PDB file of N, CA and C in Angstrom:
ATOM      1  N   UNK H  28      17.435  33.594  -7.394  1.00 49.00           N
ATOM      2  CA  UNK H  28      16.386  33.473  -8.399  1.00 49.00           C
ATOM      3  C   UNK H  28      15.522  32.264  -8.085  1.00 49.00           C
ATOM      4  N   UNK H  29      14.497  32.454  -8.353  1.00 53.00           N
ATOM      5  CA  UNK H  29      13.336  31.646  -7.671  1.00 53.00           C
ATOM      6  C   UNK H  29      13.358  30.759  -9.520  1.00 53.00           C
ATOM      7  N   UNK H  30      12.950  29.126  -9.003  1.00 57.00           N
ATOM      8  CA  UNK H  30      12.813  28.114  -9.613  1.00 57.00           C
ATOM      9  C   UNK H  30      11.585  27.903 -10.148  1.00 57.00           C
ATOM     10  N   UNK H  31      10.687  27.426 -11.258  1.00 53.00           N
ATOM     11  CA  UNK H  31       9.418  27.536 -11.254  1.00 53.00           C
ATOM     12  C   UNK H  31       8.543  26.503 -10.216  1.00 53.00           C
ATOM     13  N   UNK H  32       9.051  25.611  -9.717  1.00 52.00           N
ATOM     14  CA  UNK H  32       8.511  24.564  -8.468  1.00 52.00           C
ATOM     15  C   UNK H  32       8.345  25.969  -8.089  1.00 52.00           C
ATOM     16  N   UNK H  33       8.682  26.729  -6.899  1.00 52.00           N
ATOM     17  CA  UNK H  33       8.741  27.713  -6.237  1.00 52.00           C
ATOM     18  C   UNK H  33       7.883  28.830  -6.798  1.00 52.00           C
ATOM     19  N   UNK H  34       7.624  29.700  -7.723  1.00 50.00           N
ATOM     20  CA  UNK H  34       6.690  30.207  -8.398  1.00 50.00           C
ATOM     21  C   UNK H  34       5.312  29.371  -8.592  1.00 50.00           C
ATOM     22  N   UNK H  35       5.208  28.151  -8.771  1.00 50.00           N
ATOM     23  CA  UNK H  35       4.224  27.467  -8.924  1.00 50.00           C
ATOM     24  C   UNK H  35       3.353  27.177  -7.468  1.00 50.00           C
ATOM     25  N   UNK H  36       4.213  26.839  -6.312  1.00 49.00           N
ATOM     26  CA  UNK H  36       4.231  26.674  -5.635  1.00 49.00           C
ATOM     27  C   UNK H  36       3.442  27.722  -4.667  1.00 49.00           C
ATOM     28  N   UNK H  37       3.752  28.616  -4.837  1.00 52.00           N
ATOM     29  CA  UNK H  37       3.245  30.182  -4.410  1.00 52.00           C
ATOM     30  C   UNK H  37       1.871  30.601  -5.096  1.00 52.00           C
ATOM     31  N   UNK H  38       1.945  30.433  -6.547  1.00 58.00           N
ATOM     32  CA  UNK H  38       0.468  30.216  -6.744  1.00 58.00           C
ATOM     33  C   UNK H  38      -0.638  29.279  -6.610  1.00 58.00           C
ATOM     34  N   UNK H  39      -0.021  28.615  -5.949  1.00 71.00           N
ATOM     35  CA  UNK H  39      -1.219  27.349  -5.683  1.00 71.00           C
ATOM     36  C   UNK H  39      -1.597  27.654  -3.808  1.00 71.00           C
ATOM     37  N   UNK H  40      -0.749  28.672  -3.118  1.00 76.00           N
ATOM     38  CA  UNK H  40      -1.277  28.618  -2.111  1.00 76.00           C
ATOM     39  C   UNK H  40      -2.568  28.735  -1.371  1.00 76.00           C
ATOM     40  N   UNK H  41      -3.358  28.191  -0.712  1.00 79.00           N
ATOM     41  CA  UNK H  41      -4.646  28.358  -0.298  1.00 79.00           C
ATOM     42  C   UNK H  41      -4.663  29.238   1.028  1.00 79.00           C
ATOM     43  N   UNK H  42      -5.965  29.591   1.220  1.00 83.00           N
ATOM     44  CA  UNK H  42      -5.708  30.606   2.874  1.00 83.00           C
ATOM     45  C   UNK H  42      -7.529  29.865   3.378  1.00 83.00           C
ATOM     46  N   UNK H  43      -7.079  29.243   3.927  1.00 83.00           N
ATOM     47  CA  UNK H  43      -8.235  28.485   5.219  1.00 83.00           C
ATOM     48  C   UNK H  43      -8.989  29.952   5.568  1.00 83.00           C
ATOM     49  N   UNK H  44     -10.140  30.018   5.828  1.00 82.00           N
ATOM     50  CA  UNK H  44     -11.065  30.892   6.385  1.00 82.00           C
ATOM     51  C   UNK H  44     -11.902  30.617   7.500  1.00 82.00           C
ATOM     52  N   UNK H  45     -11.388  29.229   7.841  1.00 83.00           N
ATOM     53  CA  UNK H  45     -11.990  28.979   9.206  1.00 83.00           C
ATOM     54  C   UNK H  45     -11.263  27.584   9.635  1.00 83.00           C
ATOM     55  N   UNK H  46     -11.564  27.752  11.194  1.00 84.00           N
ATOM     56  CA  UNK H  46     -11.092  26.424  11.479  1.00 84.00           C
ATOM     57  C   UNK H  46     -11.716  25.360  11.455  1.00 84.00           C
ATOM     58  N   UNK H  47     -12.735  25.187  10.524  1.00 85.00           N
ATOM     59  CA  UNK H  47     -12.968  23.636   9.951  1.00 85.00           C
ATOM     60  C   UNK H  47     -11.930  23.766   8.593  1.00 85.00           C
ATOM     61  N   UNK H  48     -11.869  24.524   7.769  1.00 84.00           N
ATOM     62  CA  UNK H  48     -10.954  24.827   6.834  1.00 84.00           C
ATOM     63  C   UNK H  48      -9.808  23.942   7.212  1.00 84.00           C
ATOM     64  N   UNK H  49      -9.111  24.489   8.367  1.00 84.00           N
ATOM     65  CA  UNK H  49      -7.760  24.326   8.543  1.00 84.00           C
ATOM     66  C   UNK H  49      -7.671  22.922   9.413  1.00 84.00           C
ATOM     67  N   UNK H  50      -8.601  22.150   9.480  1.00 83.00           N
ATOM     68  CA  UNK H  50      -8.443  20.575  10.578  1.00 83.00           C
ATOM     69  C   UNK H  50      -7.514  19.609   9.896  1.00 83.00           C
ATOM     70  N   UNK H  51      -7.790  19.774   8.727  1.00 84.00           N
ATOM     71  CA  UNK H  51      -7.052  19.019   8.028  1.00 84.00           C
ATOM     72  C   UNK H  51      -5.774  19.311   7.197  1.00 84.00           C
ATOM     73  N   UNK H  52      -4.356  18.842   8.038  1.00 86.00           N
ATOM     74  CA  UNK H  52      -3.425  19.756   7.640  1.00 86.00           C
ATOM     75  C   UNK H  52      -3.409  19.320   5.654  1.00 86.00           C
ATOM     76  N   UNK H  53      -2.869  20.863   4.921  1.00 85.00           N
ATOM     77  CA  UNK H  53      -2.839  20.907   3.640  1.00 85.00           C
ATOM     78  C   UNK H  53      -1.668  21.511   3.418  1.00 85.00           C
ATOM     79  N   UNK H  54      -0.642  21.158   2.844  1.00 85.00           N
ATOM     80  CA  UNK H  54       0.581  21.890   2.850  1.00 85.00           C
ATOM     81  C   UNK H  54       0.685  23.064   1.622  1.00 85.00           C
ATOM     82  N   UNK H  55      -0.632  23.083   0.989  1.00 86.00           N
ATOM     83  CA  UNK H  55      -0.405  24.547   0.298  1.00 86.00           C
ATOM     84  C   UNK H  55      -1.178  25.722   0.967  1.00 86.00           C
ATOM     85  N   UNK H  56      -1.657  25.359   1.981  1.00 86.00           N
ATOM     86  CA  UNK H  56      -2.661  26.539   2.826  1.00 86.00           C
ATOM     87  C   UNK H  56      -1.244  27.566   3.542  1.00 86.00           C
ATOM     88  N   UNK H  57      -1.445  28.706   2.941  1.00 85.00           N
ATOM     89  CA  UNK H  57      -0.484  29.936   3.140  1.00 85.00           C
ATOM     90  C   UNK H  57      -0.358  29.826   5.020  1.00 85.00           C
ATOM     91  N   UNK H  58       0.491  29.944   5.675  1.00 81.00           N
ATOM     92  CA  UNK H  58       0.443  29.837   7.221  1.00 81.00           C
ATOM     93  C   UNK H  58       0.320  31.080   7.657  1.00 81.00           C
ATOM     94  N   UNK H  59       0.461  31.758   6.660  1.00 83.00           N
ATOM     95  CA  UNK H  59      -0.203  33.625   7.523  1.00 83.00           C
ATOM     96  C   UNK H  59      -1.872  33.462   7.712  1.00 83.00           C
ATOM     97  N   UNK H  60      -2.408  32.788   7.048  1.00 87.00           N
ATOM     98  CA  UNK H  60      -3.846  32.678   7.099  1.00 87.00           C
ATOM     99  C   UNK H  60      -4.381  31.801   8.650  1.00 87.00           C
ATOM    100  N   UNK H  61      -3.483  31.089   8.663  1.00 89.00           N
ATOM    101  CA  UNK H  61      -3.650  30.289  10.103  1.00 89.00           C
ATOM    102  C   UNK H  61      -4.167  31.407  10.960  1.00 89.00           C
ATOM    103  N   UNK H  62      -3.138  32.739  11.160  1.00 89.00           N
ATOM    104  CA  UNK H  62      -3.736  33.367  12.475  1.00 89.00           C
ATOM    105  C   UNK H  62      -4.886  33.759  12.341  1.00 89.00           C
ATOM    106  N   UNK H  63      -5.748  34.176  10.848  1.00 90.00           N
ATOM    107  CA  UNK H  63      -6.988  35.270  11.003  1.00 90.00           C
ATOM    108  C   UNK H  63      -7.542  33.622  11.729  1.00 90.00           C
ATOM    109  N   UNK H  64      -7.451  32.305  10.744  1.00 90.00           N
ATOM    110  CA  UNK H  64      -8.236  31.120  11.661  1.00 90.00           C
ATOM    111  C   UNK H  64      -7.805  31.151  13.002  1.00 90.00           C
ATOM    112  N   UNK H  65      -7.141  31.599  14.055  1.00 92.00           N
ATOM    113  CA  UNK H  65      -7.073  31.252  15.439  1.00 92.00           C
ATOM    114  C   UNK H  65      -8.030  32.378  15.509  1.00 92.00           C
ATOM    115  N   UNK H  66      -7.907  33.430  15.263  1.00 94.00           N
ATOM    116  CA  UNK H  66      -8.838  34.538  15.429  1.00 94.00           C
ATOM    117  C   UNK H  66     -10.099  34.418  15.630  1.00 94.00           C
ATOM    118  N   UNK H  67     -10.537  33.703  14.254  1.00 93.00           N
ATOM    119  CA  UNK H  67     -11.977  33.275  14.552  1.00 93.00           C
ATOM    120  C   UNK H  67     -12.430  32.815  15.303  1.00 93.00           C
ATOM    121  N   UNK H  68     -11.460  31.358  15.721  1.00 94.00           N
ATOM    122  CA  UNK H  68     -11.556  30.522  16.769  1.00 94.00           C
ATOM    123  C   UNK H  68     -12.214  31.213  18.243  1.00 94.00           C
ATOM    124  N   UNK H  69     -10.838  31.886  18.624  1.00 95.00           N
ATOM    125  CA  UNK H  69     -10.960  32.958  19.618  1.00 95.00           C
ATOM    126  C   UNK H  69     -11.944  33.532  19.629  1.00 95.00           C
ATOM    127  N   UNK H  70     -12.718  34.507  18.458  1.00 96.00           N
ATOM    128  CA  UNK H  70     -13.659  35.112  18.745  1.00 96.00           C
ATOM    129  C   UNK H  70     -15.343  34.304  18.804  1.00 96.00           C
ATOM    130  N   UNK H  71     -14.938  33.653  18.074  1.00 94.00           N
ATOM    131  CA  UNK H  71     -16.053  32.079  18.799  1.00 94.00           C
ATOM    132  C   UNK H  71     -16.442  31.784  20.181  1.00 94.00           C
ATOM    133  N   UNK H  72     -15.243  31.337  20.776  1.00 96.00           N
ATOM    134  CA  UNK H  72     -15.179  31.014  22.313  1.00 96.00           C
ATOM    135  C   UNK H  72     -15.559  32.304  22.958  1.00 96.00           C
ATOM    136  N   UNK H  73     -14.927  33.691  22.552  1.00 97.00           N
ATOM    137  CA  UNK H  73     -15.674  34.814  23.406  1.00 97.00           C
ATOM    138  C   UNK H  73     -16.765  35.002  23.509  1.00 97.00           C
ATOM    139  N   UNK H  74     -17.622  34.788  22.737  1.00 96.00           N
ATOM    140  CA  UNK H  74     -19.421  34.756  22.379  1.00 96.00           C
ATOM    141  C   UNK H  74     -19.960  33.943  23.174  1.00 96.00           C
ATOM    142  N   UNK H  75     -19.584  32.440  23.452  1.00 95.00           N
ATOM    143  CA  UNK H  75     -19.574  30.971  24.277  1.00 95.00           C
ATOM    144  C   UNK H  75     -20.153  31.967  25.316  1.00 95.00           C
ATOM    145  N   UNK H  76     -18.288  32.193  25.593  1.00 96.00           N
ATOM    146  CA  UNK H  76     -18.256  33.222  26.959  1.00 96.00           C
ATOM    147  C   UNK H  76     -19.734  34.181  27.691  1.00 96.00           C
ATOM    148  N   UNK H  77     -19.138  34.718  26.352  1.00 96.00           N
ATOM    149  CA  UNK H  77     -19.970  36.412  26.851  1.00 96.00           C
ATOM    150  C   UNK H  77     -21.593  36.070  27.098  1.00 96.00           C
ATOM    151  N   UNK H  78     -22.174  34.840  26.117  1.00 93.00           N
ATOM    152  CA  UNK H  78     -23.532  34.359  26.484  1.00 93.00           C
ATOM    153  C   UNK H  78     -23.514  33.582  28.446  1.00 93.00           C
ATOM    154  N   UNK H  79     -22.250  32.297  28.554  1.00 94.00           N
ATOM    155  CA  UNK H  79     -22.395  32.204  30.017  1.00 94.00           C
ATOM    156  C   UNK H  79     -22.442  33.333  30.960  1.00 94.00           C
ATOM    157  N   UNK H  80     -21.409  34.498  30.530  1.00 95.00           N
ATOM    158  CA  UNK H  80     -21.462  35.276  31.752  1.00 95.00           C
ATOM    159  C   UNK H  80     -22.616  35.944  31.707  1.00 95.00           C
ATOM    160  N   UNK H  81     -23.304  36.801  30.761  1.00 94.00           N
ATOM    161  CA  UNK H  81     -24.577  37.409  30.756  1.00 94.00           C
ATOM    162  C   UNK H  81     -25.413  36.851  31.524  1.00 94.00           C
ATOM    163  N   UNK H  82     -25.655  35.403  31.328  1.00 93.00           N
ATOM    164  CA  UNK H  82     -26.930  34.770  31.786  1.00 93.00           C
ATOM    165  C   UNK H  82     -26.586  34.581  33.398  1.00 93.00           C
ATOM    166  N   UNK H  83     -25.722  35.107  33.965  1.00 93.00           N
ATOM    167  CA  UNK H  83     -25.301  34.808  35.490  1.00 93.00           C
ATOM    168  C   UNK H  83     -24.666  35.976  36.168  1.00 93.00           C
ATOM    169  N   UNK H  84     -24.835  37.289  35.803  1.00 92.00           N
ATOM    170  CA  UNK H  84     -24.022  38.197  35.310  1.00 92.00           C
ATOM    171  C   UNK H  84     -24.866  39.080  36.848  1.00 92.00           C
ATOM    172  N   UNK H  85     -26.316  38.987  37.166  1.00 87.00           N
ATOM    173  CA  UNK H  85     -27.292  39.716  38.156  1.00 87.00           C
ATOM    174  C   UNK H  85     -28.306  38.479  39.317  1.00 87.00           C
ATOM    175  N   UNK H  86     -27.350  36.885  38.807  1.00 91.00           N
ATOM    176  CA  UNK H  86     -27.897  36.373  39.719  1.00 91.00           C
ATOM    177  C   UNK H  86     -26.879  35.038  40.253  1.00 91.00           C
ATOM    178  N   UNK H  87     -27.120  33.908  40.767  1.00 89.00           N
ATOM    179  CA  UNK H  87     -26.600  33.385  41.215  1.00 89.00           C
ATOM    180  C   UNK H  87     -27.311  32.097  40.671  1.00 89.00           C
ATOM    181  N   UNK H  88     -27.619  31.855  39.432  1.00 90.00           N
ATOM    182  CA  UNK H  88     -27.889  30.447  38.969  1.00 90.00           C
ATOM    183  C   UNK H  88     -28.047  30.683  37.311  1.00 90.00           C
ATOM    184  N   UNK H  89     -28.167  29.870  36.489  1.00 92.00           N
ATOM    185  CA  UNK H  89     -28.473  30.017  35.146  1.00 92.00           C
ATOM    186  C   UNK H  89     -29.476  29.752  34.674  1.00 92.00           C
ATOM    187  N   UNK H  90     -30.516  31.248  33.891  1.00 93.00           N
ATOM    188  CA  UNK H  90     -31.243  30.582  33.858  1.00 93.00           C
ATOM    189  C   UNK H  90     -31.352  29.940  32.297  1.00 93.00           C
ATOM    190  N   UNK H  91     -30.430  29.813  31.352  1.00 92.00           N
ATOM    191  CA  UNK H  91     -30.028  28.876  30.379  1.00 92.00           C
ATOM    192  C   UNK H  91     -30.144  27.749  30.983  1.00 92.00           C
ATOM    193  N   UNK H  92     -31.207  26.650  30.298  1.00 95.00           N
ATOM    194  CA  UNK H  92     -31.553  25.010  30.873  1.00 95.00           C
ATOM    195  C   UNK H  92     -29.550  24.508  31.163  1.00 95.00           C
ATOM    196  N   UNK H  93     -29.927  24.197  32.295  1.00 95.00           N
ATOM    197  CA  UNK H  93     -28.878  23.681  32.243  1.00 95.00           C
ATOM    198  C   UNK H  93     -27.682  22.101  31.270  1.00 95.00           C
ATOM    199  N   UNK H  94     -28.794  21.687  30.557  1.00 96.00           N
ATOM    200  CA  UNK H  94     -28.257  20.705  29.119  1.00 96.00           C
ATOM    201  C   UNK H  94     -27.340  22.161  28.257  1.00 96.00           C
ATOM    202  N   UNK H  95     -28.540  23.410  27.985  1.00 95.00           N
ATOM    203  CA  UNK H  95     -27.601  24.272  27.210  1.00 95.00           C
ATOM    204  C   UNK H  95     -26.294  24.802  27.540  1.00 95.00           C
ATOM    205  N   UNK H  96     -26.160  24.830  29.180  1.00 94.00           N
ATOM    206  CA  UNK H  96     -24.817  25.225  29.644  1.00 94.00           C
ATOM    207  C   UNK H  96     -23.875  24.385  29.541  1.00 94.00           C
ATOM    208  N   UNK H  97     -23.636  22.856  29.652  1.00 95.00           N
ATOM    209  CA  UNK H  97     -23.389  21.921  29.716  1.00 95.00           C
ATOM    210  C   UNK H  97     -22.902  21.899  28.036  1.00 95.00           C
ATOM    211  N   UNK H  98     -23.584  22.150  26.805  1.00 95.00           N
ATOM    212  CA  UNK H  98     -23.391  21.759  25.729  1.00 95.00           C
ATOM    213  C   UNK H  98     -22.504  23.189  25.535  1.00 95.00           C
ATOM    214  N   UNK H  99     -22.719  24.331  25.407  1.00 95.00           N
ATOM    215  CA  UNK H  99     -21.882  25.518  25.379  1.00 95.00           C
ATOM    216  C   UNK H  99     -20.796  24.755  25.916  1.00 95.00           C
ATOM    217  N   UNK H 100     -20.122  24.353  27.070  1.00 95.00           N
ATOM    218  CA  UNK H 100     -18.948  23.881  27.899  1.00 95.00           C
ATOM    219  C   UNK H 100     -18.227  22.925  26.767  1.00 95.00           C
ATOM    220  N   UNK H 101     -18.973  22.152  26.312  1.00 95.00           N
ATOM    221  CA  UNK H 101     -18.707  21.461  25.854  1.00 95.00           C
ATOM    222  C   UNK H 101     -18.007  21.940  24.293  1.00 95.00           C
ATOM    223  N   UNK H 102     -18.591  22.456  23.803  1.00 94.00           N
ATOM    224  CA  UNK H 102     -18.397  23.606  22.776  1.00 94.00           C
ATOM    225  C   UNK H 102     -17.146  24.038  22.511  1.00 94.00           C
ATOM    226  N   UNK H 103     -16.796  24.597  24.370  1.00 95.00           N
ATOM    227  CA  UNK H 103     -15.492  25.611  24.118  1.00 95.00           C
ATOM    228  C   UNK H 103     -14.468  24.339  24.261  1.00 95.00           C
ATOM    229  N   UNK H 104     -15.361  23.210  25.006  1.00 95.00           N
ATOM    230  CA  UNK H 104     -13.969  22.597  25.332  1.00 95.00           C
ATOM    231  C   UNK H 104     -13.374  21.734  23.662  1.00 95.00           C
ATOM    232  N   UNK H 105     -14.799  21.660  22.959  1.00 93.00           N
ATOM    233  CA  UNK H 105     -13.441  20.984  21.629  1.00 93.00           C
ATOM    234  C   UNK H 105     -13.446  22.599  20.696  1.00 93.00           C
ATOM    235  N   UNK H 106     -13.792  23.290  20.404  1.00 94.00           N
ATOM    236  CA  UNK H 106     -12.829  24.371  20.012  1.00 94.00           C
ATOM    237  C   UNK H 106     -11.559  24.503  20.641  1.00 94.00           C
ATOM    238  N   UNK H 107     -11.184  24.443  21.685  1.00 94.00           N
ATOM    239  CA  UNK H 107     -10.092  24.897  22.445  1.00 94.00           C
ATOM    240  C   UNK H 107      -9.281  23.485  21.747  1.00 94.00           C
ATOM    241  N   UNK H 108      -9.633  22.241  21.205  1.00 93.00           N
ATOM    242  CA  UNK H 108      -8.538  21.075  21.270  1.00 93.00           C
ATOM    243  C   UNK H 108      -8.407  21.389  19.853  1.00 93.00           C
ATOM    244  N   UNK H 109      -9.379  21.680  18.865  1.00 91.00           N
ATOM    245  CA  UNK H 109      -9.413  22.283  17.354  1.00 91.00           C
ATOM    246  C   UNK H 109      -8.171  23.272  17.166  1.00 91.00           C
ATOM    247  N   UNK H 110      -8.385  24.057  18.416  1.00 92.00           N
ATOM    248  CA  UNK H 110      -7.002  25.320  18.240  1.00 92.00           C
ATOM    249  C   UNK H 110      -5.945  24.491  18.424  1.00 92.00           C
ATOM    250  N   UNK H 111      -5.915  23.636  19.099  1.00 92.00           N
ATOM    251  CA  UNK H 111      -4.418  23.118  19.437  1.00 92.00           C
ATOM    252  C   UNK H 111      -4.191  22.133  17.937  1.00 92.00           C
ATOM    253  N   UNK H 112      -5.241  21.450  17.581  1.00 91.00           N
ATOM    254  CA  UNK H 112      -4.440  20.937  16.459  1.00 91.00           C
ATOM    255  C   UNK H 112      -3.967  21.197  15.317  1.00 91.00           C
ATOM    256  N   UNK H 113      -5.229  22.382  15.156  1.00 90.00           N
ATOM    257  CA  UNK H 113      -4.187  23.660  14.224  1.00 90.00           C
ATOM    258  C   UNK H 113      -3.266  23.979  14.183  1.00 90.00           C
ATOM    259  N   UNK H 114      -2.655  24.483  15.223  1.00 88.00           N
ATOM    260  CA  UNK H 114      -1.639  24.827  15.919  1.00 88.00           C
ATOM    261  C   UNK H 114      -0.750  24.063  15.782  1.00 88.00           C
ATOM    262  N   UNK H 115      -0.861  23.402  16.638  1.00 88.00           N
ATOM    263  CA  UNK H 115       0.138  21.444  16.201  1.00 88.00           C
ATOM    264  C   UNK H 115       0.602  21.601  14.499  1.00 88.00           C
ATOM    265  N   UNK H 116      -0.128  20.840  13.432  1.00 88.00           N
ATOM    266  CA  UNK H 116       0.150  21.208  12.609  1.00 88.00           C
ATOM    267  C   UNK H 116       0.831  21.933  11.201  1.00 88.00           C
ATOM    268  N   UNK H 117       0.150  23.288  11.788  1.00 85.00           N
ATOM    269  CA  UNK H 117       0.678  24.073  10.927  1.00 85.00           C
ATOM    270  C   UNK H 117       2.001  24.802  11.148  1.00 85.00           C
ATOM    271  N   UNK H 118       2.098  24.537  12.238  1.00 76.00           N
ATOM    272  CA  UNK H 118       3.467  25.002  12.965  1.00 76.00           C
ATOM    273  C   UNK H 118       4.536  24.775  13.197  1.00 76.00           C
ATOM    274  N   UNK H 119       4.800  23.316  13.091  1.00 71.00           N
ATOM    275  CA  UNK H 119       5.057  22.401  13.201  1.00 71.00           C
ATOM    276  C   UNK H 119       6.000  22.286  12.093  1.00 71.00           C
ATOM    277  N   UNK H 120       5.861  22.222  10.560  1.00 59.00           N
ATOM    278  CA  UNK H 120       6.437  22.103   9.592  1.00 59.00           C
ATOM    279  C   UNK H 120       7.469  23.911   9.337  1.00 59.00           C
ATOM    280  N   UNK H 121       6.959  24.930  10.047  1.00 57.00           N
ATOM    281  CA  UNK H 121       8.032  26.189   9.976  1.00 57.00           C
ATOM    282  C   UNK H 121       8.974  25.515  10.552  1.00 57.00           C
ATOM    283  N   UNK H 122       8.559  24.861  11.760  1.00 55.00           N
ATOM    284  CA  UNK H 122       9.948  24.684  12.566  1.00 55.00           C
ATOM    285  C   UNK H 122      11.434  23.832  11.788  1.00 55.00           C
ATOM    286  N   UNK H 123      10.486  23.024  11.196  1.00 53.00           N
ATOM    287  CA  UNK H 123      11.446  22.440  10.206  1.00 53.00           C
ATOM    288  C   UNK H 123      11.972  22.989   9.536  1.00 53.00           C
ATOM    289  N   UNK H 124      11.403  23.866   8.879  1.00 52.00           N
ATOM    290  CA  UNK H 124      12.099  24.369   7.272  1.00 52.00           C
ATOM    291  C   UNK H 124      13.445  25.369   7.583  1.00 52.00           C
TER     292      UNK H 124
END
């Protein structure tokens, strides 16, 4: 039988909808919600992607100014450290429990 801490507890859970949402760990943010946020993440960086490869996709240089390629790079590279600290995080405390 569940305690009311525990009932209370469950209704106060939050679900992050993005990963600015989730930077800041919150220990009532539900951790099933974490994955749709890696998701997003992920489908973020594919777009990054799918714009570098297009633009190089029928030639052999970019013709995106190269500052914009440079800042895209840059882009994926702190999304990609965003995922990890999510990750870090929220994950982190299952292992415990």
């Amino acid at each position: 039988m569940e305690n009311s801490t525990d009932i209370k507890q469950q209704e106060t859970q939050l679900f992050a909808d993005s990963p600015e949402t989730a930077m800041i760990y919150n220990p009532q943010v539900n951790p099933s919600s974490i994955d749709d946020v890696m998701l997003c993440a992920l489908q973020r960086n594919a777009a990054v992607v799918d714009i570098l490869v297009a633009d190089i996709a029928e030639q052999d240089h970019f013709s995106v100014p190269i500052g914009a390629v440079r800042n895209l790079l840059w882009l994926l590279q702190g999304q990609f450290r965003q995922m990890e600290t999510i990750m870090r995080d929220y994950r982190k405390p299952q292992l415990i429990d």
